[in-house]
GROMACS .gro file of C-alpha atoms in nm:
model
  445
    1MET     CA    1   1.468  -0.708   1.823
    2ALA     CA    2   1.607  -0.696   1.475
    3ILE     CA    3   1.931  -0.536   1.372
    4VAL     CA    4   1.866  -0.282   1.094
    5ASN     CA    5   2.142  -0.290   0.831
    6LEU     CA    6   2.170   0.041   0.639
    7PRO     CA    7   2.284   0.061   0.281
    8ASN     CA    8   2.660   0.101   0.233
    9LYS     CA    9   2.666   0.143  -0.144
   10SER     CA   10   2.690   0.471  -0.336
   11VAL     CA   11   2.420   0.364  -0.579
   12ALA     CA   12   2.126   0.131  -0.589
   13VAL     CA   13   2.160  -0.168  -0.811
   14ASN     CA   14   1.831  -0.321  -0.939
   15PRO     CA   15   1.620  -0.088  -0.714
   16LEU     CA   16   1.347  -0.231  -0.492
   17LYS     CA   17   1.182   0.095  -0.381
   18GLN     CA   18   0.938   0.309  -0.563
   19SER     CA   19   0.933   0.691  -0.532
   20GLN     CA   20   0.749   0.891  -0.268
   21ALA     CA   21   0.562   1.075  -0.548
   22LEU     CA   22   0.427   0.745  -0.678
   23GLY     CA   23   0.300   0.658  -0.329
   24ALA     CA   24   0.136   0.995  -0.288
   25SER     CA   25  -0.041   0.974  -0.622
   26LEU     CA   26  -0.168   0.624  -0.525
   27ALA     CA   27  -0.319   0.775  -0.209
   28PHE     CA   28  -0.468   1.068  -0.398
   29LEU     CA   29  -0.629   0.830  -0.643
   30GLY     CA   30  -0.850   0.703  -0.352
   31LEU     CA   31  -1.047   1.033  -0.360
   32LYS     CA   32  -1.344   1.087  -0.593
   33GLY     CA   33  -1.314   1.363  -0.852
   34MET     CA   34  -0.937   1.374  -0.802
   35ILE     CA   35  -0.652   1.426  -1.037
   36PRO     CA   36  -0.298   1.406  -0.895
   37LEU     CA   37  -0.060   1.679  -1.023
   38PHE     CA   38   0.316   1.618  -1.026
   39HIS     CA   39   0.523   1.928  -0.996
   40GLY     CA   40   0.821   1.821  -1.196
   41SER     CA   41   0.926   1.716  -1.545
   42GLN     CA   42   0.705   1.512  -1.780
   43GLY     CA   43   0.922   1.210  -1.731
   44CYS     CA   44   0.848   1.191  -1.355
   45THR     CA   45   0.478   1.176  -1.419
   46ALA     CA   46   0.512   0.935  -1.713
   47PHE     CA   47   0.710   0.690  -1.509
   48ALA     CA   48   0.460   0.689  -1.229
   49LYS     CA   49   0.175   0.650  -1.467
   50VAL     CA   50   0.334   0.350  -1.643
   51VAL     CA   51   0.389   0.175  -1.305
   52LEU     CA   52   0.027   0.225  -1.193
   53VAL     CA   53  -0.125   0.140  -1.530
   54ARG     CA   54   0.073  -0.186  -1.556
   55HIS     CA   55  -0.009  -0.284  -1.198
   56PHE     CA   56  -0.383  -0.205  -1.198
   57ARG     CA   57  -0.451  -0.239  -1.569
   58GLU     CA   58  -0.672   0.068  -1.552
   59ALA     CA   59  -0.672   0.418  -1.690
   60ILE     CA   60  -0.481   0.633  -1.434
   61PRO     CA   61  -0.541   1.014  -1.431
   62LEU     CA   62  -0.213   1.198  -1.369
   63ALA     CA   63  -0.110   1.549  -1.466
   64THR     CA   64   0.220   1.735  -1.475
   65THR     CA   65   0.347   2.090  -1.443
   66ALA     CA   66   0.594   1.995  -1.720
   67MET     CA   67   0.905   2.165  -1.587
   68THR     CA   68   1.184   2.234  -1.830
   69GLU     CA   69   1.548   2.336  -1.797
   70VAL     CA   70   1.449   2.703  -1.807
   71THR     CA   71   1.156   2.691  -1.575
   72THR     CA   72   1.362   2.486  -1.323
   73ILE     CA   73   1.614   2.762  -1.308
   74LEU     CA   74   1.365   3.058  -1.308
   75GLY     CA   75   1.111   2.893  -1.077
   76GLY     CA   76   0.801   2.683  -1.117
   77GLU     CA   77   0.518   2.908  -0.987
   78ASP     CA   78   0.387   2.987  -1.337
   79ASN     CA   79   0.390   2.619  -1.432
   80ILE     CA   80   0.186   2.530  -1.124
   81GLU     CA   81  -0.063   2.804  -1.189
   82GLN     CA   82  -0.106   2.723  -1.552
   83ALA     CA   83  -0.146   2.353  -1.472
   84ILE     CA   84  -0.410   2.411  -1.216
   85LEU     CA   85  -0.607   2.654  -1.429
   86THR     CA   86  -0.591   2.412  -1.723
   87LEU     CA   87  -0.714   2.117  -1.506
   88VAL     CA   88  -1.000   2.330  -1.374
   89GLU     CA   89  -1.103   2.426  -1.724
   90LYS     CA   90  -1.074   2.092  -1.893
   91SER     CA   91  -1.129   1.835  -1.614
   92ASN     CA   92  -1.331   2.021  -1.349
   93PRO     CA   93  -1.189   1.813  -1.060
   94ASP     CA   94  -1.343   1.817  -0.712
   95VAL     CA   95  -0.997   1.807  -0.561
   96ILE     CA   96  -0.639   1.829  -0.680
   97GLY     CA   97  -0.345   1.648  -0.515
   98LEU     CA   98  -0.020   1.826  -0.574
   99CYS     CA   99   0.301   1.624  -0.533
  100SER     CA  100   0.650   1.760  -0.545
  101THR     CA  101   0.935   1.559  -0.703
  102GLY     CA  102   1.312   1.540  -0.666
  103LEU     CA  103   1.361   1.813  -0.928
  104THR     CA  104   1.153   2.083  -0.757
  105GLU     CA  105   1.246   1.976  -0.399
  106THR     CA  106   1.616   2.007  -0.487
  107ARG     CA  107   1.554   2.359  -0.625
  108GLY     CA  108   1.355   2.444  -0.310
  109ASP     CA  109   1.029   2.581  -0.453
  110ASP     CA  110   0.805   2.721  -0.178
  111ILE     CA  111   0.496   2.550  -0.304
  112GLU     CA  112   0.266   2.648  -0.019
  113ARG     CA  113   0.343   3.015  -0.086
  114PHE     CA  114   0.284   2.955  -0.460
  115LEU     CA  115  -0.060   2.811  -0.383
  116LYS     CA  116  -0.154   3.107  -0.161
  117ASP     CA  117  -0.051   3.356  -0.427
  118ILE     CA  118  -0.233   3.160  -0.700
  119ARG     CA  119  -0.553   3.160  -0.494
  120ASP     CA  120  -0.522   3.535  -0.432
  121ARG     CA  121  -0.490   3.598  -0.811
  122HIS     CA  122  -0.772   3.359  -0.903
  123PRO     CA  123  -1.062   3.381  -0.646
  124GLU     CA  124  -1.269   3.161  -0.882
  125ILE     CA  125  -1.076   2.855  -0.759
  126SER     CA  126  -1.106   2.949  -0.388
  127HIS     CA  127  -1.364   2.668  -0.341
  128LEU     CA  128  -1.133   2.398  -0.484
  129PRO     CA  129  -0.936   2.192  -0.232
  130ILE     CA  130  -0.572   2.169  -0.341
  131VAL     CA  131  -0.385   1.927  -0.118
  132PHE     CA  132  -0.004   1.955  -0.127
  133ALA     CA  133   0.226   1.661  -0.025
  134PRO     CA  134   0.598   1.709  -0.016
  135THR     CA  135   0.736   1.395  -0.181
  136PRO     CA  136   1.102   1.425  -0.283
  137ASP     CA  137   1.194   1.101  -0.462
  138PHE     CA  138   1.563   1.124  -0.361
  139LYS     CA  139   1.470   0.993  -0.017
  140GLY     CA  140   1.206   0.769   0.138
  141ALA     CA  141   0.991   0.528  -0.059
  142LEU     CA  142   0.635   0.461  -0.172
  143GLN     CA  143   0.510   0.408   0.183
  144ASP     CA  144   0.643   0.743   0.299
  145GLY     CA  145   0.484   0.927   0.005
  146PHE     CA  146   0.152   0.756   0.063
  147ALA     CA  147   0.162   0.850   0.435
  148ALA     CA  148   0.262   1.213   0.352
  149ALA     CA  149  -0.045   1.243   0.120
  150VAL     CA  150  -0.286   1.104   0.381
  151GLU     CA  151  -0.141   1.335   0.646
  152SER     CA  152  -0.190   1.634   0.413
  153ILE     CA  153  -0.546   1.533   0.338
  154VAL     CA  154  -0.650   1.510   0.708
  155LYS     CA  155  -0.471   1.840   0.784
  156GLU     CA  156  -0.650   2.035   0.505
  157ILE     CA  157  -1.001   1.905   0.436
  158PRO     CA  158  -1.182   1.772   0.745
  159GLN     CA  159  -1.392   2.023   0.944
  160PRO     CA  160  -1.520   2.016   1.300
  161GLY     CA  161  -1.878   1.912   1.374
  162THR     CA  162  -2.105   1.712   1.604
  163THR     CA  163  -1.966   1.370   1.686
  164ARG     CA  164  -2.157   1.080   1.522
  165SER     CA  165  -2.131   0.773   1.743
  166GLU     CA  166  -2.160   0.524   1.459
  167GLN     CA  167  -1.912   0.694   1.225
  168VAL     CA  168  -1.548   0.579   1.216
  169THR     CA  169  -1.256   0.702   1.009
  170ILE     CA  170  -1.041   0.429   0.860
  171LEU     CA  171  -0.693   0.540   0.754
  172ALA     CA  172  -0.578   0.276   0.509
  173GLY     CA  173  -0.205   0.243   0.445
  174SER     CA  174  -0.016   0.162   0.127
  175ALA     CA  175   0.015  -0.209   0.218
  176PHE     CA  176  -0.355  -0.272   0.146
  177THR     CA  177  -0.501  -0.351  -0.196
  178PRO     CA  178  -0.841  -0.241  -0.334
  179GLY     CA  179  -0.960  -0.595  -0.257
  180ASP     CA  180  -0.834  -0.562   0.097
  181LEU     CA  181  -1.031  -0.238   0.150
  182GLN     CA  182  -1.345  -0.394   0.013
  183GLU     CA  183  -1.313  -0.679   0.260
  184ILE     CA  184  -1.240  -0.443   0.551
  185LYS     CA  185  -1.545  -0.228   0.449
  186GLU     CA  186  -1.772  -0.536   0.457
  187ILE     CA  187  -1.639  -0.633   0.796
  188VAL     CA  188  -1.682  -0.290   0.951
  189THR     CA  189  -2.031  -0.230   0.814
  190ALA     CA  190  -2.136  -0.575   0.943
  191PHE     CA  191  -2.101  -0.430   1.294
  192GLY     CA  192  -2.343  -0.145   1.216
  193LEU     CA  193  -2.060   0.112   1.185
  194VAL     CA  194  -2.042   0.377   0.912
  195PRO     CA  195  -1.678   0.394   0.781
  196ILE     CA  196  -1.515   0.676   0.596
  197PHE     CA  197  -1.202   0.549   0.430
  198VAL     CA  198  -0.909   0.783   0.374
  199PRO     CA  199  -0.825   0.708   0.104
  200ASP     CA  200  -1.058   0.453  -0.054
  201ILE     CA  201  -0.871   0.290  -0.347
  202GLY     CA  202  -1.111  -0.005  -0.292
  203ALA     CA  203  -1.375   0.198  -0.470
  204SER     CA  204  -1.162   0.381  -0.733
  205LEU     CA  205  -0.909   0.116  -0.839
  206ASP     CA  206  -1.115  -0.203  -0.803
  207GLY     CA  207  -1.132  -0.255  -1.179
  208HIS     CA  208  -1.477  -0.160  -1.301
  209LEU     CA  209  -1.617  -0.020  -1.628
  210GLU     CA  210  -1.775   0.326  -1.625
  211ASP     CA  211  -2.058   0.440  -1.852
  212GLU     CA  212  -1.841   0.720  -1.995
  213TYR     CA  213  -1.486   0.838  -1.995
  214SER     CA  214  -1.371   1.070  -1.719
  215SER     CA  215  -1.039   1.249  -1.682
  216VAL     CA  216  -1.072   1.237  -1.303
  217THR     CA  217  -1.138   0.952  -1.063
  218THR     CA  218  -1.503   0.855  -1.069
  219SER     CA  219  -1.513   0.673  -0.733
  220GLY     CA  220  -1.348   0.696  -0.390
  221THR     CA  221  -1.395   0.910  -0.091
  222THR     CA  222  -1.578   1.232  -0.170
  223VAL     CA  223  -1.477   1.580  -0.052
  224THR     CA  224  -1.807   1.592   0.144
  225GLN     CA  225  -1.712   1.277   0.334
  226LEU     CA  226  -1.359   1.408   0.395
  227LYS     CA  227  -1.510   1.722   0.549
  228GLU     CA  228  -1.721   1.497   0.782
  229VAL     CA  229  -1.414   1.315   0.914
  230GLY     CA  230  -1.405   1.563   1.197
  231CYS     CA  231  -1.741   1.419   1.320
  232SER     CA  232  -1.612   1.064   1.356
  233ALA     CA  233  -1.623   0.900   1.694
  234PHE     CA  234  -1.307   0.693   1.641
  235THR     CA  235  -1.012   0.653   1.407
  236ILE     CA  236  -0.881   0.309   1.298
  237ALA     CA  237  -0.530   0.335   1.144
  238LEU     CA  238  -0.438   0.040   0.935
  239GLY     CA  239  -0.059   0.016   0.916
  240GLU     CA  240   0.206   0.183   1.135
  241SER     CA  241   0.262   0.444   0.862
  242MET     CA  242  -0.086   0.580   0.931
  243ARG     CA  243  -0.004   0.662   1.295
  244GLY     CA  244   0.097   1.016   1.199
  245ALA     CA  245  -0.233   1.090   1.029
  246ALA     CA  246  -0.428   0.945   1.320
  247ARG     CA  247  -0.239   1.176   1.563
  248ILE     CA  248  -0.324   1.475   1.345
  249LEU     CA  249  -0.698   1.387   1.376
  250GLU     CA  250  -0.658   1.343   1.750
  251ASP     CA  251  -0.485   1.677   1.786
  252ARG     CA  252  -0.735   1.864   1.552
  253PHE     CA  253  -1.071   1.700   1.671
  254ASN     CA  254  -0.979   1.510   1.992
  255ILE     CA  255  -1.074   1.181   1.816
  256PRO     CA  256  -0.924   0.874   1.983
  257TYR     CA  257  -0.752   0.618   1.765
  258GLU     CA  258  -0.603   0.269   1.750
  259VAL     CA  259  -0.336   0.139   1.512
  260PHE     CA  260  -0.362  -0.211   1.369
  261SER     CA  261  -0.029  -0.296   1.211
  262GLU     CA  262  -0.155  -0.614   1.039
  263LEU     CA  263  -0.488  -0.778   0.944
  264THR     CA  264  -0.354  -1.102   0.806
  265GLY     CA  265  -0.351  -1.415   1.032
  266LEU     CA  266  -0.575  -1.553   1.305
  267GLU     CA  267  -0.465  -1.345   1.598
  268PRO     CA  268  -0.451  -0.999   1.427
  269VAL     CA  269  -0.795  -1.050   1.269
  270ASP     CA  270  -0.933  -1.168   1.608
  271GLU     CA  271  -0.803  -0.843   1.767
  272PHE     CA  272  -0.959  -0.638   1.493
  273ILE     CA  273  -1.293  -0.816   1.512
  274GLN     CA  274  -1.293  -0.775   1.889
  275ALA     CA  275  -1.218  -0.405   1.871
  276LEU     CA  276  -1.512  -0.357   1.633
  277ALA     CA  277  -1.744  -0.547   1.868
  278ILE     CA  278  -1.643  -0.327   2.158
  279LEU     CA  279  -1.660  -0.009   1.946
  280SER     CA  280  -2.010  -0.085   1.811
  281SER     CA  281  -2.144  -0.265   2.122
  282ASN     CA  282  -2.272  -0.530   1.884
  283PRO     CA  283  -2.199  -0.905   1.886
  284VAL     CA  284  -1.972  -1.066   1.626
  285PRO     CA  285  -2.181  -1.174   1.321
  286GLU     CA  286  -2.207  -1.545   1.288
  287LYS     CA  287  -2.058  -1.546   0.941
  288TYR     CA  288  -1.726  -1.425   1.087
  289CYS     CA  289  -1.732  -1.699   1.355
  290ARG     CA  290  -1.765  -1.944   1.072
  291GLN     CA  291  -1.491  -1.785   0.868
  292ARG     CA  292  -1.267  -1.802   1.170
  293ARG     CA  293  -1.329  -2.176   1.196
  294GLN     CA  294  -1.251  -2.205   0.822
  295LEU     CA  295  -0.917  -2.026   0.872
  296GLN     CA  296  -0.833  -2.254   1.165
  297ASP     CA  297  -0.899  -2.556   0.941
  298ALA     CA  298  -0.694  -2.407   0.656
  299MET     CA  299  -0.405  -2.357   0.900
  300LEU     CA  300  -0.429  -2.722   1.004
  301ASP     CA  301  -0.441  -2.830   0.632
  302THR     CA  302  -0.141  -2.626   0.527
  303HIS     CA  303   0.101  -2.624   0.819
  304PHE     CA  304   0.266  -2.945   0.706
  305TYR     CA  305   0.397  -2.752   0.399
  306PHE     CA  306   0.498  -2.442   0.593
  307GLY     CA  307   0.689  -2.595   0.877
  308ALA     CA  308   1.065  -2.495   0.882
  309LYS     CA  309   1.054  -2.346   0.532
  310ARG     CA  310   1.306  -2.070   0.474
  311ILE     CA  311   1.143  -1.758   0.327
  312SER     CA  312   1.305  -1.436   0.199
  313LEU     CA  313   1.101  -1.121   0.167
  314ALA     CA  314   1.155  -0.786  -0.020
  315LEU     CA  315   0.871  -0.553   0.077
  316GLU     CA  316   0.775  -0.211   0.205
  317PRO     CA  317   0.799  -0.190   0.595
  318ASP     CA  318   0.423  -0.215   0.674
  319LEU     CA  319   0.376  -0.507   0.440
  320LEU     CA  320   0.702  -0.672   0.551
  321TRP     CA  321   0.587  -0.659   0.917
  322SER     CA  322   0.254  -0.817   0.840
  323MET     CA  323   0.393  -1.101   0.629
  324VAL     CA  324   0.681  -1.184   0.865
  325ARG     CA  325   0.439  -1.217   1.155
  326PHE     CA  326   0.194  -1.421   0.958
  327LEU     CA  327   0.452  -1.658   0.815
  328GLN     CA  328   0.614  -1.712   1.154
  329SER     CA  329   0.282  -1.802   1.300
  330MET     CA  330   0.278  -2.088   1.050
  331GLY     CA  331   0.615  -2.218   1.159
  332THR     CA  332   0.836  -2.080   0.887
  333GLN     CA  333   1.188  -1.938   0.921
  334ILE     CA  334   1.259  -1.583   0.786
  335HIS     CA  335   1.578  -1.638   0.595
  336ALA     CA  336   1.626  -1.277   0.478
  337ALA     CA  337   1.433  -0.952   0.489
  338VAL     CA  338   1.502  -0.651   0.271
  339THR     CA  339   1.296  -0.330   0.278
  340THR     CA  340   1.288   0.019   0.127
  341THR     CA  341   1.286   0.282   0.402
  342ARG     CA  342   1.308   0.340   0.777
  343SER     CA  343   1.008   0.256   1.000
  344PRO     CA  344   0.958   0.215   1.375
  345LEU     CA  345   0.852  -0.142   1.302
  346LEU     CA  346   1.184  -0.256   1.167
  347GLU     CA  347   1.363  -0.287   1.508
  348GLN     CA  348   1.059  -0.470   1.642
  349LEU     CA  349   1.061  -0.736   1.384
  350PRO     CA  350   1.105  -1.084   1.545
  351ILE     CA  351   1.399  -1.174   1.330
  352LYS     CA  352   1.777  -1.139   1.350
  353SER     CA  353   1.821  -0.857   1.098
  354VAL     CA  354   1.652  -0.655   0.824
  355THR     CA  355   1.833  -0.468   0.544
  356ILE     CA  356   1.732  -0.140   0.394
  357GLY     CA  357   1.861  -0.206   0.041
  358ASP     CA  358   1.796  -0.304  -0.319
  359LEU     CA  359   1.731  -0.618  -0.509
  360GLU     CA  360   2.106  -0.685  -0.554
  361ASP     CA  361   2.126  -0.710  -0.172
  362PHE     CA  362   1.817  -0.926  -0.173
  363GLU     CA  363   1.959  -1.173  -0.432
  364GLN     CA  364   2.272  -1.220  -0.228
  365LEU     CA  365   2.092  -1.271   0.099
  366ALA     CA  366   1.816  -1.493  -0.043
  367MET     CA  367   2.035  -1.773  -0.158
  368GLY     CA  368   1.927  -2.105   0.002
  369SER     CA  369   1.566  -1.996   0.050
  370ASP     CA  370   1.259  -2.211  -0.015
  371LEU     CA  371   1.043  -1.914  -0.129
  372LEU     CA  372   1.089  -1.557  -0.236
  373ILE     CA  373   0.823  -1.292  -0.166
  374GLY     CA  374   0.830  -0.964  -0.350
  375ASN     CA  375   0.699  -0.771  -0.651
  376SER     CA  376   0.739  -0.868  -1.013
  377ASN     CA  377   1.091  -0.740  -1.026
  378VAL     CA  378   1.190  -1.033  -0.802
  379ALA     CA  379   1.081  -1.277  -1.073
  380ALA     CA  380   1.421  -1.261  -1.248
  381ILE     CA  381   1.603  -1.328  -0.922
  382ALA     CA  382   1.371  -1.629  -0.855
  383LYS     CA  383   1.450  -1.766  -1.197
  384ARG     CA  384   1.825  -1.727  -1.154
  385LEU     CA  385   1.823  -1.888  -0.811
  386SER     CA  386   1.559  -2.153  -0.911
  387ILE     CA  387   1.341  -2.064  -0.612
  388PRO     CA  388   0.956  -2.030  -0.616
  389HIS     CA  389   0.828  -1.672  -0.616
  390TYR     CA  390   0.512  -1.534  -0.451
  391ARG     CA  391   0.416  -1.201  -0.593
  392LEU     CA  392   0.332  -0.926  -0.346
  393GLY     CA  393   0.361  -0.547  -0.338
  394ILE     CA  394   0.385  -0.295  -0.619
  395PRO     CA  395   0.438  -0.327  -0.909
  396ILE     CA  396   0.299  -0.665  -1.015
  397TYR     CA  397   0.281  -0.655  -1.397
  398ASP     CA  398   0.298  -1.022  -1.492
  399ARG     CA  399  -0.022  -1.134  -1.314
  400LEU     CA  400  -0.387  -1.039  -1.351
  401GLY     CA  401  -0.632  -0.936  -1.081
  402ASN     CA  402  -0.410  -0.717  -0.860
  403GLY     CA  403  -0.709  -0.486  -0.783
  404HIS     CA  404  -0.906  -0.778  -0.649
  405PHE     CA  405  -0.633  -0.965  -0.452
  406THR     CA  406  -0.722  -0.994  -0.087
  407LYS     CA  407  -0.496  -1.085   0.200
  408VAL     CA  408  -0.686  -0.945   0.499
  409GLY     CA  409  -0.951  -1.086   0.730
  410TYR     CA  410  -1.016  -1.452   0.775
  411ARG     CA  411  -1.094  -1.510   0.405
  412GLY     CA  412  -0.790  -1.318   0.284
  413SER     CA  413  -0.560  -1.501   0.520
  414MET     CA  414  -0.691  -1.832   0.376
  415GLU     CA  415  -0.619  -1.707   0.022
  416VAL     CA  416  -0.256  -1.640   0.112
  417LEU     CA  417  -0.219  -1.971   0.289
  418PHE     CA  418  -0.351  -2.176  -0.003
  419ALA     CA  419  -0.156  -1.973  -0.265
  420ILE     CA  420   0.178  -2.020  -0.086
  421GLY     CA  421   0.103  -2.370   0.015
  422ASN     CA  422   0.036  -2.461  -0.347
  423LEU     CA  423   0.373  -2.315  -0.440
  424PHE     CA  424   0.544  -2.540  -0.183
  425ILE     CA  425   0.356  -2.844  -0.322
  426ASP     CA  426   0.461  -2.761  -0.673
  427ALA     CA  427   0.823  -2.714  -0.565
  428GLU     CA  428   0.822  -3.046  -0.383
  429GLU     CA  429   0.675  -3.230  -0.683
  430ALA     CA  430   0.933  -3.070  -0.910
  431ARG     CA  431   1.211  -3.187  -0.675
  432VAL     CA  432   1.079  -3.537  -0.665
  433LYS     CA  433   1.045  -3.548  -1.051
  434ASN     CA  434   1.396  -3.417  -1.095
  435PHE     CA  435   1.540  -3.674  -0.854
  436HIS     CA  436   1.352  -3.951  -1.027
  437GLU     CA  437   1.474  -3.843  -1.372
  438ASN     CA  438   1.839  -3.816  -1.250
  439PHE     CA  439   1.811  -4.155  -1.080
  440VAL     CA  440   1.680  -4.324  -1.394
  441THR     CA  441   1.940  -4.156  -1.607
  442GLY     CA  442   2.224  -4.260  -1.369
  443TYR     CA  443   2.090  -4.621  -1.352
  444GLN     CA  444   2.073  -4.645  -1.736
  445LEU     CA  445   2.435  -4.518  -1.754
   0.00000   0.00000   0.00000
């Protein structure tokens, strides 16, 4: 059991966490024909857009209600109404995802009432799903906002229907990349199951060229598929943060669920594969038996470089849990762990302590590590401490291919092993070279 150290500072220095609204917009971007709408100032939307564009290197559709000082005081209903009508006229979305921000949450706008009144005044938009996620950015973090958006989606859109034995709903948390979801989709369909991903950023943010420009997302889970979620025979929740959404589906449609907190490493992937085999009543495809043997060989090849290494991590809770468990299975020591927000997983971490804090805390705790794991904002810390840095999380703006990076399944686990193992090899070679140069210089003197 880990001791959770709470922040004791009045301000965050060099923040680690991203806002809830950013997380919600990321979830909404996994729906087809979607445009996320931020109820707040233009700056709130611009900041989120910059983070997502730099990370994925793709055009990101985001809209804003453009609150000003006057409208903040008088109320934002007119701004929401005008923004929705403008989006319907110019972009013709299939669904709109409405996120609150710190500005409007502090004021206390009753957005659900706003939406009801707007629909009463404009029956022409009665068919348009508008999903509202409360995402104040003065508390919580990206993972919380992502989870809030998914919970709002499964509350609003799915409809009851006849159960389809081969259909499963997969609730994919914020810890998973587009490449991860593509790998998971391939694994699930190999068992003869028909998955509906909520959301599916693996289709919308995987980095592909479209034939023509669109102001809304052109891929992802469709509204039709979302309505059919109520017909699924089972729900697979990927990440502890998706447990709430899975419970909502269980309460609404009596659909059983199982939560998989991690899909990186031999044992977690074995459990996932076994669950799919039981669920589908089909044998494990031979290619995954071979991939499993490949991962075992990779673990044998790399464990010499991982053993007793001290690693410090600065990640969102779901991703932190997954990486801590995976790295410990390879014989490493967790030197320090810093995260962004509360989670039931934190106390269960098999380490001495975890800190909910910022990158200033992380820099102080990470001294003496052999490797740092975190987003691109950790790079400056790694340089100051002269410690290798493995990039993981959001944002990563100084590396290419974030939409295709895969860390799940047998193949993804091997990718992570080789990437981190190569960092350890480079660090060892640098140390040997430095020792040799210092030895030769001292001998000459």
